[in-house]
């Protein structure tokens, strides 16, 4: 069984996070800025991957474009019952209840780095299962080369889909070998709790060596297809967002560098670290792209 390199030791306990906030409140921003560098440095050593950070700093444009909008605006979305359409080059296509589709697949914890294309990052303890188990269950037919995904469009609760911010529904895709890789998971929880609406309930994709926009949320359709699908951001701005979206410090976004990243919550004023090739998972996934020009296939 695959064992990721991050463990619970890399995740700040919620009690430590709460204590950190109490210290900040007690000192006050002015006091720290005015001459307590030792305290500030100590706080900077803490990791930002708490439940609060993970669930309140999100991109989910269906619920709004600011980082706080998803947590504030998604709570009326009902995710039980939930239906997922499986179609295309599969042996067992159909409209599945989520329980029927994944109910017999055991879940496990995977603690992964998460790197946004906007150059911020965090570490998240997901609960879920390898996507290959779902694909094997529905049966992948010969000729399938890619897996395409779609997010729900629910205008009654998703205020954002009423505006042409993007071309709805949100779409994403993976090459079949990427989808079958043991690092690629479907997440249904965080911190052993059901995944919140703002993080992609009831089920989302997580591909830890790619930028976060590839890890599509609130999935309602999974299609096995022969040709490479066009993802939403690629359709919106092909010069800025490619199909592969592999984390690569040597390939900048046209509007900002990808050589470093801002760790959410690390220190009072943020902390930048060097971006790792494939987000630190090069040993596991670099072979998938052997011989490819990663600047051209960005």
mmCIF file of C-alpha atoms in Angstrom:
data_model
loop_
_atom_site.group_PDB
_atom_site.id
_atom_site.type_symbol
_atom_site.label_atom_id
_atom_site.label_comp_id
_atom_site.label_asym_id
_atom_site.label_seq_id
_atom_site.Cartn_x
_atom_site.Cartn_y
_atom_site.Cartn_z
ATOM 1 C CA UNK A 1 0.000 0.000 0.000
ATOM 2 C CA UNK A 2 1.220 3.504 -0.808
ATOM 3 C CA UNK A 3 2.408 5.458 2.219
ATOM 4 C CA UNK A 4 2.659 9.242 1.747
ATOM 5 C CA UNK A 5 5.631 11.084 3.239
ATOM 6 C CA UNK A 6 3.574 13.389 5.450
ATOM 7 C CA UNK A 7 2.096 12.170 8.722
ATOM 8 C CA UNK A 8 -0.007 13.553 11.564
ATOM 9 C CA UNK A 9 3.212 15.039 12.941
ATOM 10 C CA UNK A 10 3.082 17.540 10.074
ATOM 11 C CA UNK A 11 -0.391 18.743 11.054
ATOM 12 C CA UNK A 12 -0.738 21.281 13.827
ATOM 13 C CA UNK A 13 -3.171 20.065 16.520
ATOM 14 C CA UNK A 14 -6.233 22.276 16.815
ATOM 15 C CA UNK A 15 -5.367 22.977 20.461
ATOM 16 C CA UNK A 16 -1.998 24.400 19.386
ATOM 17 C CA UNK A 17 -3.685 26.505 16.723
ATOM 18 C CA UNK A 18 -6.146 27.893 19.263
ATOM 19 C CA UNK A 19 -3.308 28.660 21.650
ATOM 20 C CA UNK A 20 -1.485 30.460 18.827
ATOM 21 C CA UNK A 21 -4.526 32.643 18.253
ATOM 22 C CA UNK A 22 -4.713 33.432 21.965
ATOM 23 C CA UNK A 23 -1.066 34.519 21.913
ATOM 24 C CA UNK A 24 -1.706 36.770 18.933
ATOM 25 C CA UNK A 25 -4.741 38.309 20.603
ATOM 26 C CA UNK A 26 -2.873 38.864 23.861
ATOM 27 C CA UNK A 27 0.173 40.467 22.265
ATOM 28 C CA UNK A 28 -1.665 42.531 19.690
ATOM 29 C CA UNK A 29 -0.357 43.344 16.253
ATOM 30 C CA UNK A 30 1.180 46.582 17.456
ATOM 31 C CA UNK A 31 3.126 44.906 20.263
ATOM 32 C CA UNK A 32 4.592 42.294 17.946
ATOM 33 C CA UNK A 33 5.511 44.821 15.309
ATOM 34 C CA UNK A 34 6.981 47.043 18.018
ATOM 35 C CA UNK A 35 9.657 44.723 19.336
ATOM 36 C CA UNK A 36 8.824 41.076 20.024
ATOM 37 C CA UNK A 37 10.595 39.313 17.143
ATOM 38 C CA UNK A 38 11.300 36.227 19.236
ATOM 39 C CA UNK A 39 7.607 35.593 19.788
ATOM 40 C CA UNK A 40 6.872 36.247 16.130
ATOM 41 C CA UNK A 41 9.603 33.841 15.026
ATOM 42 C CA UNK A 42 8.242 31.149 17.320
ATOM 43 C CA UNK A 43 4.795 31.530 15.806
ATOM 44 C CA UNK A 44 6.245 31.299 12.309
ATOM 45 C CA UNK A 45 7.422 27.760 13.065
ATOM 46 C CA UNK A 46 3.829 26.540 13.401
ATOM 47 C CA UNK A 47 2.174 24.946 10.387
ATOM 48 C CA UNK A 48 -1.099 26.468 9.145
ATOM 49 C CA UNK A 49 -3.001 23.324 8.320
ATOM 50 C CA UNK A 50 -5.760 23.381 10.906
ATOM 51 C CA UNK A 51 -9.453 22.751 10.373
ATOM 52 C CA UNK A 52 -10.094 26.478 10.571
ATOM 53 C CA UNK A 53 -7.530 27.381 7.906
ATOM 54 C CA UNK A 54 -8.519 24.550 5.577
ATOM 55 C CA UNK A 55 -12.219 25.330 5.730
ATOM 56 C CA UNK A 56 -12.161 29.139 5.613
ATOM 57 C CA UNK A 57 -9.579 29.871 2.914
ATOM 58 C CA UNK A 58 -10.940 28.408 -0.310
ATOM 59 C CA UNK A 59 -11.408 28.946 -4.000
ATOM 60 C CA UNK A 60 -14.868 27.779 -5.063
ATOM 61 C CA UNK A 61 -16.176 30.351 -7.510
ATOM 62 C CA UNK A 62 -19.627 28.788 -7.638
ATOM 63 C CA UNK A 63 -20.084 30.390 -4.211
ATOM 64 C CA UNK A 64 -18.145 33.614 -4.800
ATOM 65 C CA UNK A 65 -14.709 34.859 -5.740
ATOM 66 C CA UNK A 66 -13.246 35.847 -2.372
ATOM 67 C CA UNK A 67 -11.552 33.271 -0.135
ATOM 68 C CA UNK A 68 -14.197 33.602 2.587
ATOM 69 C CA UNK A 69 -17.215 33.333 0.264
ATOM 70 C CA UNK A 70 -17.379 29.511 0.031
ATOM 71 C CA UNK A 71 -17.589 29.000 3.798
ATOM 72 C CA UNK A 72 -20.144 31.784 4.130
ATOM 73 C CA UNK A 73 -22.311 30.967 1.117
ATOM 74 C CA UNK A 74 -22.271 27.172 0.708
ATOM 75 C CA UNK A 75 -24.016 26.031 3.840
ATOM 76 C CA UNK A 76 -27.449 25.647 2.212
ATOM 77 C CA UNK A 77 -26.181 23.121 -0.336
ATOM 78 C CA UNK A 78 -27.715 19.711 0.352
ATOM 79 C CA UNK A 79 -25.320 16.853 -0.398
ATOM 80 C CA UNK A 80 -27.301 13.882 0.879
ATOM 81 C CA UNK A 81 -28.732 12.299 -1.197
ATOM 82 C CA UNK A 82 -26.274 12.844 -4.050
ATOM 83 C CA UNK A 83 -26.140 11.409 -7.557
ATOM 84 C CA UNK A 84 -23.106 10.956 -9.807
ATOM 85 C CA UNK A 85 -23.406 10.185 -13.509
ATOM 86 C CA UNK A 86 -20.797 7.756 -14.869
ATOM 87 C CA UNK A 87 -20.636 7.506 -18.643
ATOM 88 C CA UNK A 88 -18.457 7.149 -21.700
ATOM 89 C CA UNK A 89 -16.090 4.234 -22.206
ATOM 90 C CA UNK A 90 -17.103 2.259 -19.137
ATOM 91 C CA UNK A 91 -18.588 -1.194 -18.646
ATOM 92 C CA UNK A 92 -21.167 -0.044 -16.109
ATOM 93 C CA UNK A 93 -22.487 3.412 -17.000
ATOM 94 C CA UNK A 94 -25.382 4.908 -15.114
ATOM 95 C CA UNK A 95 -26.746 7.417 -12.642
ATOM 96 C CA UNK A 96 -25.437 6.244 -9.268
ATOM 97 C CA UNK A 97 -26.313 7.329 -5.789
ATOM 98 C CA UNK A 98 -23.086 8.227 -4.039
ATOM 99 C CA UNK A 99 -23.684 5.428 -1.543
ATOM 100 C CA UNK A 100 -23.992 2.844 -4.315
ATOM 101 C CA UNK A 101 -20.992 4.215 -6.185
ATOM 102 C CA UNK A 102 -18.468 4.373 -3.341
ATOM 103 C CA UNK A 103 -20.129 2.820 -0.297
ATOM 104 C CA UNK A 104 -18.166 -0.436 -0.462
ATOM 105 C CA UNK A 105 -14.777 1.219 -1.076
ATOM 106 C CA UNK A 106 -12.759 1.561 2.164
ATOM 107 C CA UNK A 107 -11.423 5.010 2.989
ATOM 108 C CA UNK A 108 -8.087 5.959 4.490
ATOM 109 C CA UNK A 109 -6.233 9.080 5.555
ATOM 110 C CA UNK A 110 -3.857 10.811 3.150
ATOM 111 C CA UNK A 111 -1.931 13.852 4.355
ATOM 112 C CA UNK A 112 -0.920 15.843 1.293
ATOM 113 C CA UNK A 113 0.665 19.134 0.427
ATOM 114 C CA UNK A 114 -1.801 21.389 -1.384
ATOM 115 C CA UNK A 115 -0.408 24.002 -3.769
ATOM 116 C CA UNK A 116 -2.630 26.611 -5.413
ATOM 117 C CA UNK A 117 -1.723 28.092 -8.785
ATOM 118 C CA UNK A 118 -1.967 31.469 -7.023
ATOM 119 C CA UNK A 119 1.282 30.508 -5.210
ATOM 120 C CA UNK A 120 -0.113 29.752 -1.760
ATOM 121 C CA UNK A 121 -0.001 26.400 -0.017
ATOM 122 C CA UNK A 122 -1.060 24.358 2.984
ATOM 123 C CA UNK A 123 -1.002 20.764 4.237
ATOM 124 C CA UNK A 124 -4.319 18.924 4.421
ATOM 125 C CA UNK A 125 -5.241 15.603 6.082
ATOM 126 C CA UNK A 126 -7.772 14.152 3.631
ATOM 127 C CA UNK A 127 -9.942 11.074 4.105
ATOM 128 C CA UNK A 128 -10.801 9.218 0.950
ATOM 129 C CA UNK A 129 -9.844 6.440 -1.438
ATOM 130 C CA UNK A 130 -7.750 5.946 -4.541
ATOM 131 C CA UNK A 131 -9.621 6.964 -7.678
ATOM 132 C CA UNK A 132 -8.416 3.807 -9.421
ATOM 133 C CA UNK A 133 -10.667 1.763 -7.140
ATOM 134 C CA UNK A 134 -13.741 3.609 -8.383
ATOM 135 C CA UNK A 135 -12.622 3.355 -12.007
ATOM 136 C CA UNK A 136 -11.958 -0.354 -11.688
ATOM 137 C CA UNK A 137 -15.404 -0.779 -10.171
ATOM 138 C CA UNK A 138 -17.203 0.839 -13.106
ATOM 139 C CA UNK A 139 -14.894 -0.842 -15.620
ATOM 140 C CA UNK A 140 -12.607 1.106 -17.964
ATOM 141 C CA UNK A 141 -12.976 0.082 -21.588
ATOM 142 C CA UNK A 142 -10.279 -0.114 -24.240
ATOM 143 C CA UNK A 143 -9.916 3.199 -25.997
ATOM 144 C CA UNK A 144 -10.330 5.310 -22.862
ATOM 145 C CA UNK A 145 -7.388 7.657 -22.515
ATOM 146 C CA UNK A 146 -8.738 10.341 -20.200
ATOM 147 C CA UNK A 147 -11.122 10.884 -17.315
ATOM 148 C CA UNK A 148 -13.334 13.988 -17.411
ATOM 149 C CA UNK A 149 -15.161 15.445 -14.413
ATOM 150 C CA UNK A 150 -17.925 17.997 -13.863
ATOM 151 C CA UNK A 151 -19.001 19.991 -10.829
ATOM 152 C CA UNK A 152 -22.659 20.479 -9.859
ATOM 153 C CA UNK A 153 -24.488 23.579 -11.065
ATOM 154 C CA UNK A 154 -27.086 24.521 -8.433
ATOM 155 C CA UNK A 155 -28.310 28.079 -9.057
ATOM 156 C CA UNK A 156 -30.601 28.041 -6.019
ATOM 157 C CA UNK A 157 -27.595 27.797 -3.679
ATOM 158 C CA UNK A 158 -24.617 28.606 -5.911
ATOM 159 C CA UNK A 159 -24.896 32.346 -6.435
ATOM 160 C CA UNK A 160 -21.728 32.423 -8.496
ATOM 161 C CA UNK A 161 -23.117 30.358 -11.380
ATOM 162 C CA UNK A 162 -25.568 33.169 -12.151
ATOM 163 C CA UNK A 163 -22.633 35.200 -13.457
ATOM 164 C CA UNK A 164 -20.324 34.437 -16.409
ATOM 165 C CA UNK A 165 -17.197 34.333 -14.269
ATOM 166 C CA UNK A 166 -16.406 30.985 -15.878
ATOM 167 C CA UNK A 167 -18.123 28.707 -18.366
ATOM 168 C CA UNK A 168 -20.328 26.539 -16.122
ATOM 169 C CA UNK A 169 -20.326 23.713 -15.228
ATOM 170 C CA UNK A 170 -16.771 23.613 -13.966
ATOM 171 C CA UNK A 171 -14.875 20.888 -15.821
ATOM 172 C CA UNK A 172 -11.591 19.108 -15.276
ATOM 173 C CA UNK A 173 -9.734 16.130 -16.679
ATOM 174 C CA UNK A 174 -6.822 13.787 -16.176
ATOM 175 C CA UNK A 175 -4.908 11.482 -18.412
ATOM 176 C CA UNK A 176 -5.903 7.904 -17.573
ATOM 177 C CA UNK A 177 -2.505 7.003 -16.143
ATOM 178 C CA UNK A 178 -2.678 10.065 -13.883
ATOM 179 C CA UNK A 179 -6.144 9.071 -12.729
ATOM 180 C CA UNK A 180 -5.033 5.505 -11.998
ATOM 181 C CA UNK A 181 -1.941 6.595 -10.051
ATOM 182 C CA UNK A 182 -2.134 5.633 -6.349
ATOM 183 C CA UNK A 183 -1.529 9.233 -5.248
ATOM 184 C CA UNK A 184 -4.749 10.369 -6.937
ATOM 185 C CA UNK A 185 -7.688 10.162 -4.552
ATOM 186 C CA UNK A 186 -11.334 11.007 -4.186
ATOM 187 C CA UNK A 187 -11.723 12.822 -0.884
ATOM 188 C CA UNK A 188 -14.867 12.560 1.220
ATOM 189 C CA UNK A 189 -13.507 13.911 4.492
ATOM 190 C CA UNK A 190 -10.974 16.089 6.298
ATOM 191 C CA UNK A 191 -9.618 15.417 9.796
ATOM 192 C CA UNK A 192 -11.867 12.317 9.996
ATOM 193 C CA UNK A 193 -14.928 14.544 9.573
ATOM 194 C CA UNK A 194 -17.204 14.694 6.512
ATOM 195 C CA UNK A 195 -15.778 17.093 3.970
ATOM 196 C CA UNK A 196 -17.472 20.504 4.339
ATOM 197 C CA UNK A 197 -19.448 22.041 1.495
ATOM 198 C CA UNK A 198 -16.863 24.763 0.924
ATOM 199 C CA UNK A 199 -14.152 22.130 0.407
ATOM 200 C CA UNK A 200 -16.094 20.131 -2.159
ATOM 201 C CA UNK A 201 -18.705 17.989 -0.416
ATOM 202 C CA UNK A 202 -19.722 15.311 -0.788
ATOM 203 C CA UNK A 203 -16.803 14.137 -2.970
ATOM 204 C CA UNK A 204 -13.909 15.871 -4.688
ATOM 205 C CA UNK A 205 -10.786 14.946 -6.596
ATOM 206 C CA UNK A 206 -7.337 15.441 -5.047
ATOM 207 C CA UNK A 207 -4.218 15.267 -7.225
ATOM 208 C CA UNK A 208 -1.418 16.469 -4.944
ATOM 209 C CA UNK A 209 1.318 17.031 -7.542
ATOM 210 C CA UNK A 210 -0.884 19.406 -9.556
ATOM 211 C CA UNK A 211 -2.126 22.911 -8.878
ATOM 212 C CA UNK A 212 -5.298 22.988 -6.820
ATOM 213 C CA UNK A 213 -7.663 23.940 -9.634
ATOM 214 C CA UNK A 214 -7.223 20.414 -11.030
ATOM 215 C CA UNK A 215 -8.735 18.928 -7.859
ATOM 216 C CA UNK A 216 -12.342 19.504 -8.907
ATOM 217 C CA UNK A 217 -15.002 19.787 -6.185
ATOM 218 C CA UNK A 218 -18.582 18.602 -5.672
ATOM 219 C CA UNK A 219 -18.478 16.101 -8.520
ATOM 220 C CA UNK A 220 -21.660 15.065 -10.331
ATOM 221 C CA UNK A 221 -20.228 13.470 -13.474
ATOM 222 C CA UNK A 222 -17.290 11.195 -14.312
ATOM 223 C CA UNK A 223 -16.707 10.333 -17.960
ATOM 224 C CA UNK A 224 -14.160 8.031 -19.562
ATOM 225 C CA UNK A 225 -13.230 9.512 -22.937
ATOM 226 C CA UNK A 226 -10.796 8.892 -25.774
ATOM 227 C CA UNK A 227 -9.718 12.469 -26.457
ATOM 228 C CA UNK A 228 -8.129 14.989 -24.107
ATOM 229 C CA UNK A 229 -10.902 17.118 -22.568
ATOM 230 C CA UNK A 230 -10.630 20.894 -22.227
ATOM 231 C CA UNK A 231 -10.732 21.996 -18.613
ATOM 232 C CA UNK A 232 -12.529 25.140 -17.481
ATOM 233 C CA UNK A 233 -9.495 27.330 -16.791
ATOM 234 C CA UNK A 234 -7.842 26.168 -19.984
ATOM 235 C CA UNK A 235 -10.974 27.223 -21.861
ATOM 236 C CA UNK A 236 -11.042 30.560 -20.012
ATOM 237 C CA UNK A 237 -7.355 31.473 -20.490
ATOM 238 C CA UNK A 238 -5.346 28.912 -22.426
ATOM 239 C CA UNK A 239 -2.219 31.089 -22.316
ATOM 240 C CA UNK A 240 -2.227 30.963 -18.512
ATOM 241 C CA UNK A 241 -3.632 27.525 -17.623
ATOM 242 C CA UNK A 242 -2.667 24.308 -19.358
ATOM 243 C CA UNK A 243 -4.185 20.859 -19.235
ATOM 244 C CA UNK A 244 -1.518 19.231 -17.078
ATOM 245 C CA UNK A 245 -1.120 21.949 -14.404
ATOM 246 C CA UNK A 246 1.797 20.162 -12.761
ATOM 247 C CA UNK A 247 3.445 22.150 -9.977
ATOM 248 C CA UNK A 248 6.690 23.372 -11.516
ATOM 249 C CA UNK A 249 8.911 26.080 -9.993
ATOM 250 C CA UNK A 250 10.649 26.526 -13.350
ATOM 251 C CA UNK A 251 7.498 27.490 -15.272
ATOM 252 C CA UNK A 252 6.010 30.769 -14.104
ATOM 253 C CA UNK A 253 2.443 31.876 -14.460
ATOM 254 C CA UNK A 254 2.420 34.764 -16.970
ATOM 255 C CA UNK A 255 1.534 37.145 -14.151
ATOM 256 C CA UNK A 256 3.614 35.827 -11.241
ATOM 257 C CA UNK A 257 6.505 33.564 -10.316
ATOM 258 C CA UNK A 258 5.958 29.954 -9.277
ATOM 259 C CA UNK A 259 9.453 29.588 -7.811
ATOM 260 C CA UNK A 260 8.189 30.089 -4.267
ATOM 261 C CA UNK A 261 4.905 29.870 -2.400
ATOM 262 C CA UNK A 262 3.224 31.569 0.548
ATOM 263 C CA UNK A 263 2.373 29.149 3.344
ATOM 264 C CA UNK A 264 -1.064 30.063 4.664
ATOM 265 C CA UNK A 265 -0.963 30.948 8.356
ATOM 266 C CA UNK A 266 2.772 30.401 8.772
ATOM 267 C CA UNK A 267 3.779 33.355 10.883
ATOM 268 C CA UNK A 268 2.003 36.589 11.540
ATOM 269 C CA UNK A 269 2.950 38.086 8.191
ATOM 270 C CA UNK A 270 3.149 34.949 6.079
ATOM 271 C CA UNK A 271 6.162 32.901 5.105
ATOM 272 C CA UNK A 272 7.480 31.927 1.674
ATOM 273 C CA UNK A 273 9.218 28.660 0.897
ATOM 274 C CA UNK A 274 10.726 27.279 -2.280
ATOM 275 C CA UNK A 275 8.257 25.475 -4.518
ATOM 276 C CA UNK A 276 9.102 21.799 -4.990
ATOM 277 C CA UNK A 277 8.954 20.131 -8.380
ATOM 278 C CA UNK A 278 5.662 18.242 -8.658
ATOM 279 C CA UNK A 279 4.862 19.714 -5.221
ATOM 280 C CA UNK A 280 7.331 17.337 -3.597
ATOM 281 C CA UNK A 281 6.027 14.173 -5.267
ATOM 282 C CA UNK A 282 8.583 13.941 -8.079
ATOM 283 C CA UNK A 283 9.895 10.543 -6.958
ATOM 284 C CA UNK A 284 6.410 9.096 -7.372
ATOM 285 C CA UNK A 285 5.134 10.840 -10.516
ATOM 286 C CA UNK A 286 7.981 12.235 -12.639
ATOM 287 C CA UNK A 287 8.055 9.034 -14.709
ATOM 288 C CA UNK A 288 4.550 9.838 -15.983
ATOM 289 C CA UNK A 289 6.002 12.739 -17.974
ATOM 290 C CA UNK A 290 9.279 11.232 -19.147
ATOM 291 C CA UNK A 291 10.294 12.722 -22.482
ATOM 292 C CA UNK A 292 7.705 15.503 -22.349
ATOM 293 C CA UNK A 293 8.519 19.183 -22.644
ATOM 294 C CA UNK A 294 7.061 20.446 -19.372
ATOM 295 C CA UNK A 295 7.222 24.051 -20.552
ATOM 296 C CA UNK A 296 5.133 23.290 -23.591
ATOM 297 C CA UNK A 297 2.871 20.839 -21.757
ATOM 298 C CA UNK A 298 2.262 23.060 -18.763
#
